[in-house]
Short mmCIF file of C-alpha atoms in Angstrom, two decimals:
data_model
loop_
_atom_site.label_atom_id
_atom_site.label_comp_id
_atom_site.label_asym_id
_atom_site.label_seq_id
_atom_site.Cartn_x
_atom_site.Cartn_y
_atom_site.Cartn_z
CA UNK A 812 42.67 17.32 -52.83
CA UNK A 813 40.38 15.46 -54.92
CA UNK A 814 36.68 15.96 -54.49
CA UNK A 815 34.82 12.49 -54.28
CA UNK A 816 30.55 12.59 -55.21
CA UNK A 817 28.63 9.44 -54.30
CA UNK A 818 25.31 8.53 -55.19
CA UNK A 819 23.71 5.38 -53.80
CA UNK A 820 20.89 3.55 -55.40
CA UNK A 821 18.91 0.31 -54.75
CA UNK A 822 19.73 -2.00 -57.61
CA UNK A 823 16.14 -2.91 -58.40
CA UNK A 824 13.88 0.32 -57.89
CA UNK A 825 17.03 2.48 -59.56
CA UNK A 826 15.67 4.65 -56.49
CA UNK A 827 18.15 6.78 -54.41
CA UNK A 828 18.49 5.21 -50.68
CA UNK A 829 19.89 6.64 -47.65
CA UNK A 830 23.21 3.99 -46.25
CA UNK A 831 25.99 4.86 -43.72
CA UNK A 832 28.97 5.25 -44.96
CA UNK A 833 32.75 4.51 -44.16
CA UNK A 834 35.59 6.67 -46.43
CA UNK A 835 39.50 5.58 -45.40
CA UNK A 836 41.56 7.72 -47.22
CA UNK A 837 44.88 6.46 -48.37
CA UNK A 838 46.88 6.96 -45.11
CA UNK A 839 44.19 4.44 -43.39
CA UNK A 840 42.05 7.65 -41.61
CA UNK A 841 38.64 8.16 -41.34
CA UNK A 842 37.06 11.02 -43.27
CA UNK A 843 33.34 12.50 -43.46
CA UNK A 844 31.44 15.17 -44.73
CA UNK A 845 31.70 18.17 -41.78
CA UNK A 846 27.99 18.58 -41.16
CA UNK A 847 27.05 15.09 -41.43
CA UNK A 848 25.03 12.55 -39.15
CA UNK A 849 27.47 9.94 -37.49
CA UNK A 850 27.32 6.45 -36.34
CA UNK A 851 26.97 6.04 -32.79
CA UNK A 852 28.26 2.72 -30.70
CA UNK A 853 30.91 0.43 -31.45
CA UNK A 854 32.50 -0.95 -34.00
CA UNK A 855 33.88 0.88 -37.18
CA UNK A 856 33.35 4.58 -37.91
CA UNK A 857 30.37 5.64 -40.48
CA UNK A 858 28.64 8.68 -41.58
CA UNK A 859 24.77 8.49 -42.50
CA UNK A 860 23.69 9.91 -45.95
CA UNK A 861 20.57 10.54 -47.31
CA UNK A 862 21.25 9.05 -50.77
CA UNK A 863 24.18 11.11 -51.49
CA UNK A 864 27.93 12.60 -50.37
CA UNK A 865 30.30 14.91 -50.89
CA UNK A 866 33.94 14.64 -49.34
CA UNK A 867 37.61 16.34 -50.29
CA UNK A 868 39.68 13.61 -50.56
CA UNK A 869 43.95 12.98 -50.71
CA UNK A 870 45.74 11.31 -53.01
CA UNK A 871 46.16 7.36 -53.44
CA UNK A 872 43.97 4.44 -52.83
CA UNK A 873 40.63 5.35 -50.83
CA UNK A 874 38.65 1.82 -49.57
CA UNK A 875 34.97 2.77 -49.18
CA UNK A 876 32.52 0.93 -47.61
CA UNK A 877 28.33 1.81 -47.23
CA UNK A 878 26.10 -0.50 -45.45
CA UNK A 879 22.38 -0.42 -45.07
CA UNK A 880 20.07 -2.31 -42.48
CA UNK A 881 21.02 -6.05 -42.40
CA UNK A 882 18.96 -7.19 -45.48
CA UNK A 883 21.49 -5.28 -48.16
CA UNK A 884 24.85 -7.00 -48.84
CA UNK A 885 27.99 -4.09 -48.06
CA UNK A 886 29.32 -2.15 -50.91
CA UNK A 887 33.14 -2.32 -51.25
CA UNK A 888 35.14 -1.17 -53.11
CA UNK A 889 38.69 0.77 -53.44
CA UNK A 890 39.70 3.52 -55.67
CA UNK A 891 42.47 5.16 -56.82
CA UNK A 892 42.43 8.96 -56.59
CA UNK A 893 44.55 11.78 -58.51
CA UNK A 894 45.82 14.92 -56.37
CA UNK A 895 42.84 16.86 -57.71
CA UNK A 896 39.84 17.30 -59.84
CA UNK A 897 36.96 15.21 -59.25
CA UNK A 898 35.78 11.71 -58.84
CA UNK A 899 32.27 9.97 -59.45
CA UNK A 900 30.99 6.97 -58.03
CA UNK A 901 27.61 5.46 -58.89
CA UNK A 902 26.48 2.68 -56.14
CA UNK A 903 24.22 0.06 -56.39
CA UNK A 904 22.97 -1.50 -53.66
CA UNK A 905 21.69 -5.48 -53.62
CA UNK A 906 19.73 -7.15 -50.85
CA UNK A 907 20.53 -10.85 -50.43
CA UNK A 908 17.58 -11.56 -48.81
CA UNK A 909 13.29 -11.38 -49.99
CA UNK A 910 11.95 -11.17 -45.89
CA UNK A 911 10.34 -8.51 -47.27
CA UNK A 912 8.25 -10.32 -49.85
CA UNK A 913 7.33 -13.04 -47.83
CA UNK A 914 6.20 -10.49 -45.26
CA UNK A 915 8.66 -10.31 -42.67
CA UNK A 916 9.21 -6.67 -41.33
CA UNK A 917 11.99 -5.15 -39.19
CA UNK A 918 11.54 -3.08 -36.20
CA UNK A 919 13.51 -1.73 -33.41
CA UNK A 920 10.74 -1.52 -29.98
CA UNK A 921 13.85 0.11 -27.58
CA UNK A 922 15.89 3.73 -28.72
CA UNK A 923 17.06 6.85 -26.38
CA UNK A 924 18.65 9.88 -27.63
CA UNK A 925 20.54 11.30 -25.08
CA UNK A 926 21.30 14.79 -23.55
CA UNK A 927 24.46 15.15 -25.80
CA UNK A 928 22.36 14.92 -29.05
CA UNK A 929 22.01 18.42 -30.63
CA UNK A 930 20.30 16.88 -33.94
CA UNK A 931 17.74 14.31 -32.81
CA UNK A 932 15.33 15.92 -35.88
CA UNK A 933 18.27 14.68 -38.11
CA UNK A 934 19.22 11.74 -36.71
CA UNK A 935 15.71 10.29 -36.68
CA UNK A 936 15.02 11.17 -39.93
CA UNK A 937 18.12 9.25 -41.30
CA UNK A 938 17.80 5.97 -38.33
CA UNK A 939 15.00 4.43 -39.58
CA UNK A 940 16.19 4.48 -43.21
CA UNK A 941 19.98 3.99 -42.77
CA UNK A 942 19.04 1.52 -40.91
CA UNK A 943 15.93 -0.43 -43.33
CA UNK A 944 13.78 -0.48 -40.55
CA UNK A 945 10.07 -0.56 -40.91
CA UNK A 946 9.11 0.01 -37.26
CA UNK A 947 11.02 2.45 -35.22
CA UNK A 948 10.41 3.11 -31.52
CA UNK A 949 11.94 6.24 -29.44
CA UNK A 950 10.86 6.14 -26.47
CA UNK A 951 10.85 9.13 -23.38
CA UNK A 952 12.23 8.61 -19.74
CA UNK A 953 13.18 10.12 -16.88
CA UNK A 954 16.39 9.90 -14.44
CA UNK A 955 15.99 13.22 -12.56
CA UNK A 956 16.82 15.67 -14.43
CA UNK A 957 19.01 14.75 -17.22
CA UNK A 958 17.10 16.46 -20.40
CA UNK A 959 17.25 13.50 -22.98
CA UNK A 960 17.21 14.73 -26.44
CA UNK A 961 14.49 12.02 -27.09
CA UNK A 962 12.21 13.42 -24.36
CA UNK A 963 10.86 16.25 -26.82
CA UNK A 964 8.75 13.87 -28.96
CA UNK A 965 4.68 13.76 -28.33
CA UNK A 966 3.58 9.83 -27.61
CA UNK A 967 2.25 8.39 -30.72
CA UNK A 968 3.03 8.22 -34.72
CA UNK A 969 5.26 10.88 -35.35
CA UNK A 970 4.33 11.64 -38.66
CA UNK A 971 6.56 13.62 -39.67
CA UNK A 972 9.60 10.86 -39.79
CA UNK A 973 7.40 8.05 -41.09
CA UNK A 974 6.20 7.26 -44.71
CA UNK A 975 4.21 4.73 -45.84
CA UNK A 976 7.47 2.05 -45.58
CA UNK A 977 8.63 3.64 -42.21
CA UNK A 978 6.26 3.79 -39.05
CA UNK A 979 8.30 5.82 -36.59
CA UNK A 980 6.64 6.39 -32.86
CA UNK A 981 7.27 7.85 -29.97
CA UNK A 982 6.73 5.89 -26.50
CA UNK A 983 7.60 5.67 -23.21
CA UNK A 984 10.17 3.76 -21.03
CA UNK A 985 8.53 3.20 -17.35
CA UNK A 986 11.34 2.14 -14.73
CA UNK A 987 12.20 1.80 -11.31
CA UNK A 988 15.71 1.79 -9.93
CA UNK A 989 16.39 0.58 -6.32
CA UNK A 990 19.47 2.46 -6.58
CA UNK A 991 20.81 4.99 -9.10
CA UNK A 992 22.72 2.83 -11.62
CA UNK A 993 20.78 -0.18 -9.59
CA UNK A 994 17.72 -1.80 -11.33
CA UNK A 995 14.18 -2.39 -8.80
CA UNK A 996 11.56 -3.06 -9.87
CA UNK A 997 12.69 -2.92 -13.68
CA UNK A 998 12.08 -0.89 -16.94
CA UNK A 999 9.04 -1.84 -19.09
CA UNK A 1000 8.72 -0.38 -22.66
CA UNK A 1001 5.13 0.83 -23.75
CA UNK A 1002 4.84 1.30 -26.86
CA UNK A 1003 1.86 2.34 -29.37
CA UNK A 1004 0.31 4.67 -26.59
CA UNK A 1005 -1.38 8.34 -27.01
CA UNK A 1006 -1.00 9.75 -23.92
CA UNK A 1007 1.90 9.89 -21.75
CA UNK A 1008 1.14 7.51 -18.52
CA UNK A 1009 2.36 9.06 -15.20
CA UNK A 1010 4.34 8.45 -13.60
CA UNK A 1011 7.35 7.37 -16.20
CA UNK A 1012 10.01 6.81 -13.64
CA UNK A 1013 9.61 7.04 -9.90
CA UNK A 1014 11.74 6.11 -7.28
CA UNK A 1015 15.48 7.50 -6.85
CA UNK A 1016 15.41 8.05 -10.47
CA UNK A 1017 13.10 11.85 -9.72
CA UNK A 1018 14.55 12.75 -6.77
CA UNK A 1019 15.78 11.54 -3.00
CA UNK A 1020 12.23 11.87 -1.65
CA UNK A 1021 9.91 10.05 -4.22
CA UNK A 1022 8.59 7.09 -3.09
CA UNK A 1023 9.16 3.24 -4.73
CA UNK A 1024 5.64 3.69 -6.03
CA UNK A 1025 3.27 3.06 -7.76
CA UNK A 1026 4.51 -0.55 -9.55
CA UNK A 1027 5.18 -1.21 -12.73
CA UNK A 1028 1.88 -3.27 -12.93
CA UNK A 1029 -0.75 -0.43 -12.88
CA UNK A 1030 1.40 1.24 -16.10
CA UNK A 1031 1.03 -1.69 -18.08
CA UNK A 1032 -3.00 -2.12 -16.76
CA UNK A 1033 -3.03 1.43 -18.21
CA UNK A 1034 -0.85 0.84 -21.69
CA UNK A 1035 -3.48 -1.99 -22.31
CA UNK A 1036 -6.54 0.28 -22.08
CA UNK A 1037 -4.64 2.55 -24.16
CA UNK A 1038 -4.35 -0.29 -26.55
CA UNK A 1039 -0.83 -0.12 -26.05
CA UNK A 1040 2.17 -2.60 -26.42
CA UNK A 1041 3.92 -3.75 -23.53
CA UNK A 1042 7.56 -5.05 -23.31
CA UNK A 1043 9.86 -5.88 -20.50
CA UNK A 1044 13.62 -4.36 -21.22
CA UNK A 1045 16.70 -5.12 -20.60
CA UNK A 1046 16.86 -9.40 -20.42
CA UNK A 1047 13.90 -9.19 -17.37
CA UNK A 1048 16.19 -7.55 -15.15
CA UNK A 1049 13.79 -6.52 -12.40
CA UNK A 1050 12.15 -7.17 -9.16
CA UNK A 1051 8.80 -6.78 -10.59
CA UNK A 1052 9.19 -8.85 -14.14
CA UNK A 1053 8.33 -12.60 -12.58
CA UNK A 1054 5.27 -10.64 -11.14
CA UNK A 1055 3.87 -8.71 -14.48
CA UNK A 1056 4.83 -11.76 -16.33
CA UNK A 1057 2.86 -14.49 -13.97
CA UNK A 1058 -0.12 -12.12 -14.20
CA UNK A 1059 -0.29 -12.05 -17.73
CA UNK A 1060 0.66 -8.32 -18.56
CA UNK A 1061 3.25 -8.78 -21.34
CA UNK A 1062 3.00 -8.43 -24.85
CA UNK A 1063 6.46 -9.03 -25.51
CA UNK A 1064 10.22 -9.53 -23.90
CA UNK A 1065 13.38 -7.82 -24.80
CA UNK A 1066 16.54 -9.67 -25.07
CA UNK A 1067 20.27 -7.94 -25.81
CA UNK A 1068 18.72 -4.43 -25.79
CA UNK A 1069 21.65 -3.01 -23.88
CA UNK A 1070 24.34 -3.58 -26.61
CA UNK A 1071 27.11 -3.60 -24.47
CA UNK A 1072 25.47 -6.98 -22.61
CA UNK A 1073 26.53 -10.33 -23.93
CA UNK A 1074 23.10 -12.30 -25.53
CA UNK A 1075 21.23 -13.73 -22.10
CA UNK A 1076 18.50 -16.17 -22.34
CA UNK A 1077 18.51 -17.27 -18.46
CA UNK A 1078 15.36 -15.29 -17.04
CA UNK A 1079 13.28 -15.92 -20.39
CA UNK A 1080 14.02 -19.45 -20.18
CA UNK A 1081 12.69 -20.13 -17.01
CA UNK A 1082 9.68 -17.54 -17.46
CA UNK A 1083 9.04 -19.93 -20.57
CA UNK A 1084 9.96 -23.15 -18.51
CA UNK A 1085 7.13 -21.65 -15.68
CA UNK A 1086 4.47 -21.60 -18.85
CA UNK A 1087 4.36 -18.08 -19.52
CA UNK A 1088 3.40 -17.20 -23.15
CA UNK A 1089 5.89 -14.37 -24.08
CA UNK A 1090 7.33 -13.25 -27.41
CA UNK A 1091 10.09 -12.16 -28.27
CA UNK A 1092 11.03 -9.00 -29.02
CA UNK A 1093 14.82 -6.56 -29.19
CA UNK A 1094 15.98 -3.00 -29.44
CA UNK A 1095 19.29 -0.94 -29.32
CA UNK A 1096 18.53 0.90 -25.77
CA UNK A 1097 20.66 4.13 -26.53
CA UNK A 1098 21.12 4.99 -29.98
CA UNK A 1099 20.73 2.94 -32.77
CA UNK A 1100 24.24 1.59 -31.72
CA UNK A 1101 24.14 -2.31 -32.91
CA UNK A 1102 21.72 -3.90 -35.84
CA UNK A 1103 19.24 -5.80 -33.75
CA UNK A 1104 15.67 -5.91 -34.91
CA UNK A 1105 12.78 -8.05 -34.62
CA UNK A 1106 10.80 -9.43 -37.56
CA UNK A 1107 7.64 -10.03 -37.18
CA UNK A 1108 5.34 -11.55 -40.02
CA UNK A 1109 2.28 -10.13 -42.14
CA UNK A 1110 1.22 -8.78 -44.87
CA UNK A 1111 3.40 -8.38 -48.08
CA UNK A 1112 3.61 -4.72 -47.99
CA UNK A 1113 3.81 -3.13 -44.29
CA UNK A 1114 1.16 -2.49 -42.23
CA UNK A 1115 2.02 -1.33 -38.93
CA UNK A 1116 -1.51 -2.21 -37.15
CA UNK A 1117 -0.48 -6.08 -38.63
CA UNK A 1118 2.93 -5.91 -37.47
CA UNK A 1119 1.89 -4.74 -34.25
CA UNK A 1120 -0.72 -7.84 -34.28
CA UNK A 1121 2.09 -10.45 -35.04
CA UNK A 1122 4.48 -9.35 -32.18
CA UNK A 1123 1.98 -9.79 -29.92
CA UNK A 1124 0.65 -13.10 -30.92
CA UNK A 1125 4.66 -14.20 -31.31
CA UNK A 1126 4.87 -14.35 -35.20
CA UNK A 1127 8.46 -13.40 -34.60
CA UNK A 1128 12.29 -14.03 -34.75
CA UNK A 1129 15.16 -11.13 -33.57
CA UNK A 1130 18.13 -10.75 -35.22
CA UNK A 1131 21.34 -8.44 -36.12
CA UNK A 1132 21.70 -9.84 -39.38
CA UNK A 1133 20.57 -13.43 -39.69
CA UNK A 1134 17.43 -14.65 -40.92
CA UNK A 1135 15.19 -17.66 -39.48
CA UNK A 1136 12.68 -19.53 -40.21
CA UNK A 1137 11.28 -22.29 -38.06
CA UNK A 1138 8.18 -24.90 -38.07
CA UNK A 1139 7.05 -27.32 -35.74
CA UNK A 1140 4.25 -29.46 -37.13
CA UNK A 1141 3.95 -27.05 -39.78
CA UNK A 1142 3.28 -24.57 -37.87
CA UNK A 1143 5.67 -20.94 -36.84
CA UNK A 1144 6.61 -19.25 -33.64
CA UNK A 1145 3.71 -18.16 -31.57
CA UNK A 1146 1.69 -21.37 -32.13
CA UNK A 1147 0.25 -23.69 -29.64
CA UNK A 1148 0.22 -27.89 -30.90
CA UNK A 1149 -1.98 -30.08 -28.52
CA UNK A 1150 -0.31 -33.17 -28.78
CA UNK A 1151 -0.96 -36.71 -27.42
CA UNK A 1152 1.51 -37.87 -24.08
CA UNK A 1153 4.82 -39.44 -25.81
CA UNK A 1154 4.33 -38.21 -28.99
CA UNK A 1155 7.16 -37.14 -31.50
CA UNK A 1156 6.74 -33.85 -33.30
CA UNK A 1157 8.76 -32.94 -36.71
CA UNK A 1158 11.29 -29.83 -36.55
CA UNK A 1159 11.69 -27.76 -39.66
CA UNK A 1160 14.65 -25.27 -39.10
CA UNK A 1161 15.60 -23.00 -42.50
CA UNK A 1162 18.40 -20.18 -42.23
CA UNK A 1163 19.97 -17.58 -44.59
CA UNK A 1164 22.71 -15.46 -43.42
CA UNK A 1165 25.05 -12.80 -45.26
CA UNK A 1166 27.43 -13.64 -42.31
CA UNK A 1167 28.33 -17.26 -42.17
CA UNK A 1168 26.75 -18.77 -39.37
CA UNK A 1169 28.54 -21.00 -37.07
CA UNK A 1170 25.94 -22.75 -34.68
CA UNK A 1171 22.51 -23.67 -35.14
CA UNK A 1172 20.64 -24.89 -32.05
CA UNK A 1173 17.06 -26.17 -31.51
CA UNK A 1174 16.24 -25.33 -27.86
CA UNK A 1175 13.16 -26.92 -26.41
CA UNK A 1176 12.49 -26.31 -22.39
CA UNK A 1177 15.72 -24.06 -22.38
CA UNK A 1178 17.93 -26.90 -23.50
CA UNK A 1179 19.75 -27.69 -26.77
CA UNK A 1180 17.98 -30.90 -27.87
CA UNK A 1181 20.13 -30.58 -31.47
CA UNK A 1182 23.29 -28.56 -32.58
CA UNK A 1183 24.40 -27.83 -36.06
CA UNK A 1184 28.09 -27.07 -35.52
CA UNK A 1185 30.01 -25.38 -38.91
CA UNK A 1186 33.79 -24.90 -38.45
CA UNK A 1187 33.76 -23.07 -41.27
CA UNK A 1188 30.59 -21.21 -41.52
CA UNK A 1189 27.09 -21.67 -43.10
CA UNK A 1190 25.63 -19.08 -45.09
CA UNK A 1191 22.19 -20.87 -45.65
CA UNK A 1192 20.48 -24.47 -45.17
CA UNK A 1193 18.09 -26.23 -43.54
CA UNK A 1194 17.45 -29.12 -41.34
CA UNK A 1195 14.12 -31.51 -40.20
CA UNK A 1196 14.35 -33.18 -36.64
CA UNK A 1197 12.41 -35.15 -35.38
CA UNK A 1198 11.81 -34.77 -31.18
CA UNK A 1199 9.78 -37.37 -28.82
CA UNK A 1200 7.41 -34.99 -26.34
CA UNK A 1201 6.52 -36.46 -22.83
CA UNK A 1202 5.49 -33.32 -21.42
CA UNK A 1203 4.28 -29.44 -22.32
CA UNK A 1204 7.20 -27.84 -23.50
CA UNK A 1205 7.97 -24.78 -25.90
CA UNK A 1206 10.68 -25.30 -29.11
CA UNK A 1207 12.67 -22.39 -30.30
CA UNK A 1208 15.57 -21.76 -32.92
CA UNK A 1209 18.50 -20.03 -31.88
CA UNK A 1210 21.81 -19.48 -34.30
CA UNK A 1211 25.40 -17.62 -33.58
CA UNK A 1212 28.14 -16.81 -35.62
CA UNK A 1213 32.06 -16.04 -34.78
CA UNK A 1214 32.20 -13.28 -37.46
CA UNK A 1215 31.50 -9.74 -35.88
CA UNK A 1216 29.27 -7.29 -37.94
CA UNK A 1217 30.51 -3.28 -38.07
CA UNK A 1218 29.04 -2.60 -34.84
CA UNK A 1219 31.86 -5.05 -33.01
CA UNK A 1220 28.96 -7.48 -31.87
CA UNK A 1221 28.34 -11.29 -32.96
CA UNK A 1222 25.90 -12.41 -35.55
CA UNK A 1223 23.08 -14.02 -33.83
CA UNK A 1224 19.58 -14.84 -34.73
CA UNK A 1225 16.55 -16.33 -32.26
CA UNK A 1226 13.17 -17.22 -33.04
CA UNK A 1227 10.01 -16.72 -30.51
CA UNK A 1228 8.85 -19.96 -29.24
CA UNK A 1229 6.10 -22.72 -30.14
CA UNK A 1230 4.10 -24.28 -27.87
CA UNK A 1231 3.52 -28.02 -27.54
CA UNK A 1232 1.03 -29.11 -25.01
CA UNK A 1233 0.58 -32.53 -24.14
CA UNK A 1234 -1.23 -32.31 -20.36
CA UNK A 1235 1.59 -32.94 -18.62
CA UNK A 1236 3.76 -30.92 -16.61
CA UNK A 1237 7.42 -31.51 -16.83
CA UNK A 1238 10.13 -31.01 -14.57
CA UNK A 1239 11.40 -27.72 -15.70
CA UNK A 1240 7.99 -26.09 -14.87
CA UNK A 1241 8.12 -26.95 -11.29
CA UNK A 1242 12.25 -26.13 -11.20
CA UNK A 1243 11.89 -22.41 -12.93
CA UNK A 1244 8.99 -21.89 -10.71
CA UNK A 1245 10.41 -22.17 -7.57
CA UNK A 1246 13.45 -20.14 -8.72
CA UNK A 1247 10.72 -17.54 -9.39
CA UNK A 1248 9.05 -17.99 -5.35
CA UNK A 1249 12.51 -17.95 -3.83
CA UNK A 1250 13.73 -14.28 -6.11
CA UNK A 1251 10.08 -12.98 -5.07
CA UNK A 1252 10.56 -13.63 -1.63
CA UNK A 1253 13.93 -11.61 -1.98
CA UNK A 1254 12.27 -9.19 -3.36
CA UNK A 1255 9.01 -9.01 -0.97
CA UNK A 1256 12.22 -8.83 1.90
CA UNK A 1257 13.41 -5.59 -0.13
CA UNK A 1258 9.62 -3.89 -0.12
CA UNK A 1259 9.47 -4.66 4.00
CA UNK A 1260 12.92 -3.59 4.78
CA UNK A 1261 14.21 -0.89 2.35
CA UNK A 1262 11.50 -0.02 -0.21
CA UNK A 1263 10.67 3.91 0.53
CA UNK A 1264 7.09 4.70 0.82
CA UNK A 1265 4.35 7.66 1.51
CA UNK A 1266 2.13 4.92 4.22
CA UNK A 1267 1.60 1.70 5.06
CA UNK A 1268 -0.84 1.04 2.26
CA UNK A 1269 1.75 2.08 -0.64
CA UNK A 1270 3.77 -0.57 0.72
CA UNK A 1271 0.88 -3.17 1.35
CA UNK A 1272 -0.09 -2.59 -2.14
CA UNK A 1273 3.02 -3.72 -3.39
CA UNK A 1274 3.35 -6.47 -0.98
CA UNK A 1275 -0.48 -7.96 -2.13
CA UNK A 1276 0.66 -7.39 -5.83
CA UNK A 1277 4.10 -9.45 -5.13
CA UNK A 1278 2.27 -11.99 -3.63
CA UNK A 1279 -0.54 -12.35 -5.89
CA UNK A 1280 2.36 -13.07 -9.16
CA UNK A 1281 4.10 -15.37 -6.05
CA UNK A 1282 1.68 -17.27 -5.97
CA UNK A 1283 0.79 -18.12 -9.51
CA UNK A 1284 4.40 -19.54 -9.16
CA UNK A 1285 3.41 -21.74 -6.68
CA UNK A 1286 0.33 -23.67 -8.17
CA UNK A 1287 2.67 -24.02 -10.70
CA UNK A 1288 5.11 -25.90 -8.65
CA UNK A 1289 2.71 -28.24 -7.00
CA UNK A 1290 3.54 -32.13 -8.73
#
């Protein structure tokens, strides 16, 4: 056996950098150092390292591969490897990208260890690194009692993982399930908290007898005193996410944070179509098991308190590899243009990609208004459209690729939307807004006839609450 020492370095600072790395020795298997951090999720099998490894390799041709975050291009590289003695490799890493310099930031708002993690100390040291992110979220919660590994961390900065490049925090993930695998009245990440806010699950998720409340509402009233950050999960799966979104409670909205889900824009769509105001936002749910992040834009070097400040005002794009940028009138994501009735409003739509890039799509009102198709793939370019405005709508940037990164999942990119106002309310407003009284009044059925409560007021209290977001819907859909 031949003993193979890596050291991995960013090719500008010189500086050693923590990577995950993939060793296939010559008979095509899978080798890593015994006590070392592993990938979890799909895709091809890595090992983390913090800027270094050590492995006994066989004979032959051994293909190596390291990856870091999305912004560095992979190392790759093959070498040949004598029955013994030892081999040296010195690795630079390149990004292909300067988001950083022009002040876009990566974060992940949405991670879980679970029960089976015996290292989360480790393994959060290494995440946010390995993975180049600047914001890093883990987040508590509670499904009876199954002791998540993530559920030992204090709410708040946890200094002891973060740096002055790497904010890492601990939150909380507040839920309701109807059911046990069933979602209620949905999951809301809080993020940027100090205190723990009670309770973080309730429902069937602590035990048979705990009632479906309180709602998900009077968490989030309590987040925001707390100066906290407030994002629905999973794609606005939920009972309660029309209602917390119609009364103005969101900071942000998570889309693709289970990885195993397929990208789904249907419920933020017609949230957006209604004339909510909602950013966009993504995580990796359990793990850090695919690449998605969310950049959000500020100053040069990080600041979290600024990053924090841009998510909420909608500064932002999410991605697993791509990068966006997109202006309407000159202006990015999160802006609102008051516009005359009929007026046409210029498109700017810039991309970068290490993955080539397959579709580019400007969506305005939840439809494709102009498609970019490349058979054979688009690493970068840009585009100006022009689009004719009749009514309030919101623009947005979306891209996909057919190329799958190491995590088995499909290069996408999507920008949070711009707002053009005009006075005049279109069709789509009065069309997602009904969808939204009609899926309320299924759920107002579920609160009379199933919902599990203490008294009549519990219940009440949810009805008024469900009613209250119900009818924001329906002002909206008056002509």
């Amino acid at each position: 056996m031949t003993k193979l020492l890596g050291q991995i370095r960013d090719q500008i600072s010189g500086d050693p950098i923590e990577a995950r790395v993939q060793i296939l020795q010559s008979n095509g298997v899978y080798i890593h150092p015994k006590n070392a951090i592993l990938k979890v999720g799909t895709g091809d099998p890595f090992f983390y390292s913090d800027g270094s490894f050590e492995v006994d390799v066989q004979r032959g041709k051994t293909s190596i591969r390291i990856e870091r975050g999305t912004e560095y291009s992979p190392y790759e590289t093959t070498v040949e490897v004598s029955a013994q003695g030892t081999k040296i490799l010195d690795i630079t890493m390149n990004r292909w990208t300067t988001l950083q310099e022009n002040g876009w930031h990566s974060g992940n708002t949405h991670i879980h260890y679970d029960e089976n993690e015996l290292r989360p100390d480790d393994r959060l040291m290494l995440d946010p690194r390995v993975e180049d992110l600047r914001m890093t979220a883990i987040s508590v919660l509670q499904r009876q009692e199954l002791q998540y590994a993530s559920n030992k961390y204090p709410p708040g900065m946890l200094t002891e993982f973060s740096s002055t490049s790497h904010h890492v925090q601990c939150g909380q993930e507040t839920r309701h399930n109807s059911d046990q695998w069933e979602i209620g009245y949905g999951h809301v990440m809080i993020l940027n908290v100090q205190n723990v806010i009670e309770p973080v699950s309730r429902g069937i998720l602590v035990d048979s007898f705990t009632p479906d409340y309180p709602p998900l509402i009077y968490a989030c009233d309590e987040a925001r005193a707390q100066g906290g950050l407030v994002i629905w999960c999973h794609n606005g799966r939920g009972m309660e996410a029309p209602i917390v979104a119609a009364l103005g409670k969101l900071d942000a909205f998570n889309l693709f944070d289970p990885y195993w889900m397929d990208p789904e824009y249907d419920i933020y769509y017609s949230m957006l179509n209604s004339g909510m105001r909602i950013p966009i936002s993504t995580g990796s749910d359990w793990f850090l098991c695919s690449a998605n992040r969310v950049y959000t834009k500020s100053s040069q070097q990080f600041d979290y308190n600024k990053w924090v400040d841009a998510l909420r005002s909608g500064l932002s794009f999410i991605t697993n590899g791509p990068q966006l940028d997109f202006l309407v009138e000159g202006l990015r994501p999160g802006s609102e243009i008051d516009v005359g009735a009929r007026a046409a409003v210029n498109c700017q739509i810039e991309w970068k990609s290490h993955y080539p890039i397959n579709s580019v799509e400007l969506i305005v009102n939840g439809s494709v208004a102009h498609k970019l198709s490349f058979h054979e793939g688009s690493k970068d370019g840009r585009v100006d459209k022009e689009i004719n405005v009749s009514h309030d709508s919101w623009f947005a940037v979306r891209v996909s690729g057919n190329v799958r990164d190491s995590f088995a999942q499909p290069i996408f990119a999507h920008t949070s939307p711009i707002y053009v106002n005009t006075g005049i309310k279109g069709t789509e407003a009065i069309a997602a807004s009904k969808y939204f009284i009609g899926k309320i009044d299924e759920s107002l059925e579920w609160v009379k006839t199933k919902g599990r409560f203490y008294s009549h007021s519990q219940r009440k209290e949810i009805i008024d609450i469900f009613k209250e977001g119900q009818q924001v819907y329906k002002s909206i859909a008056l002509p």
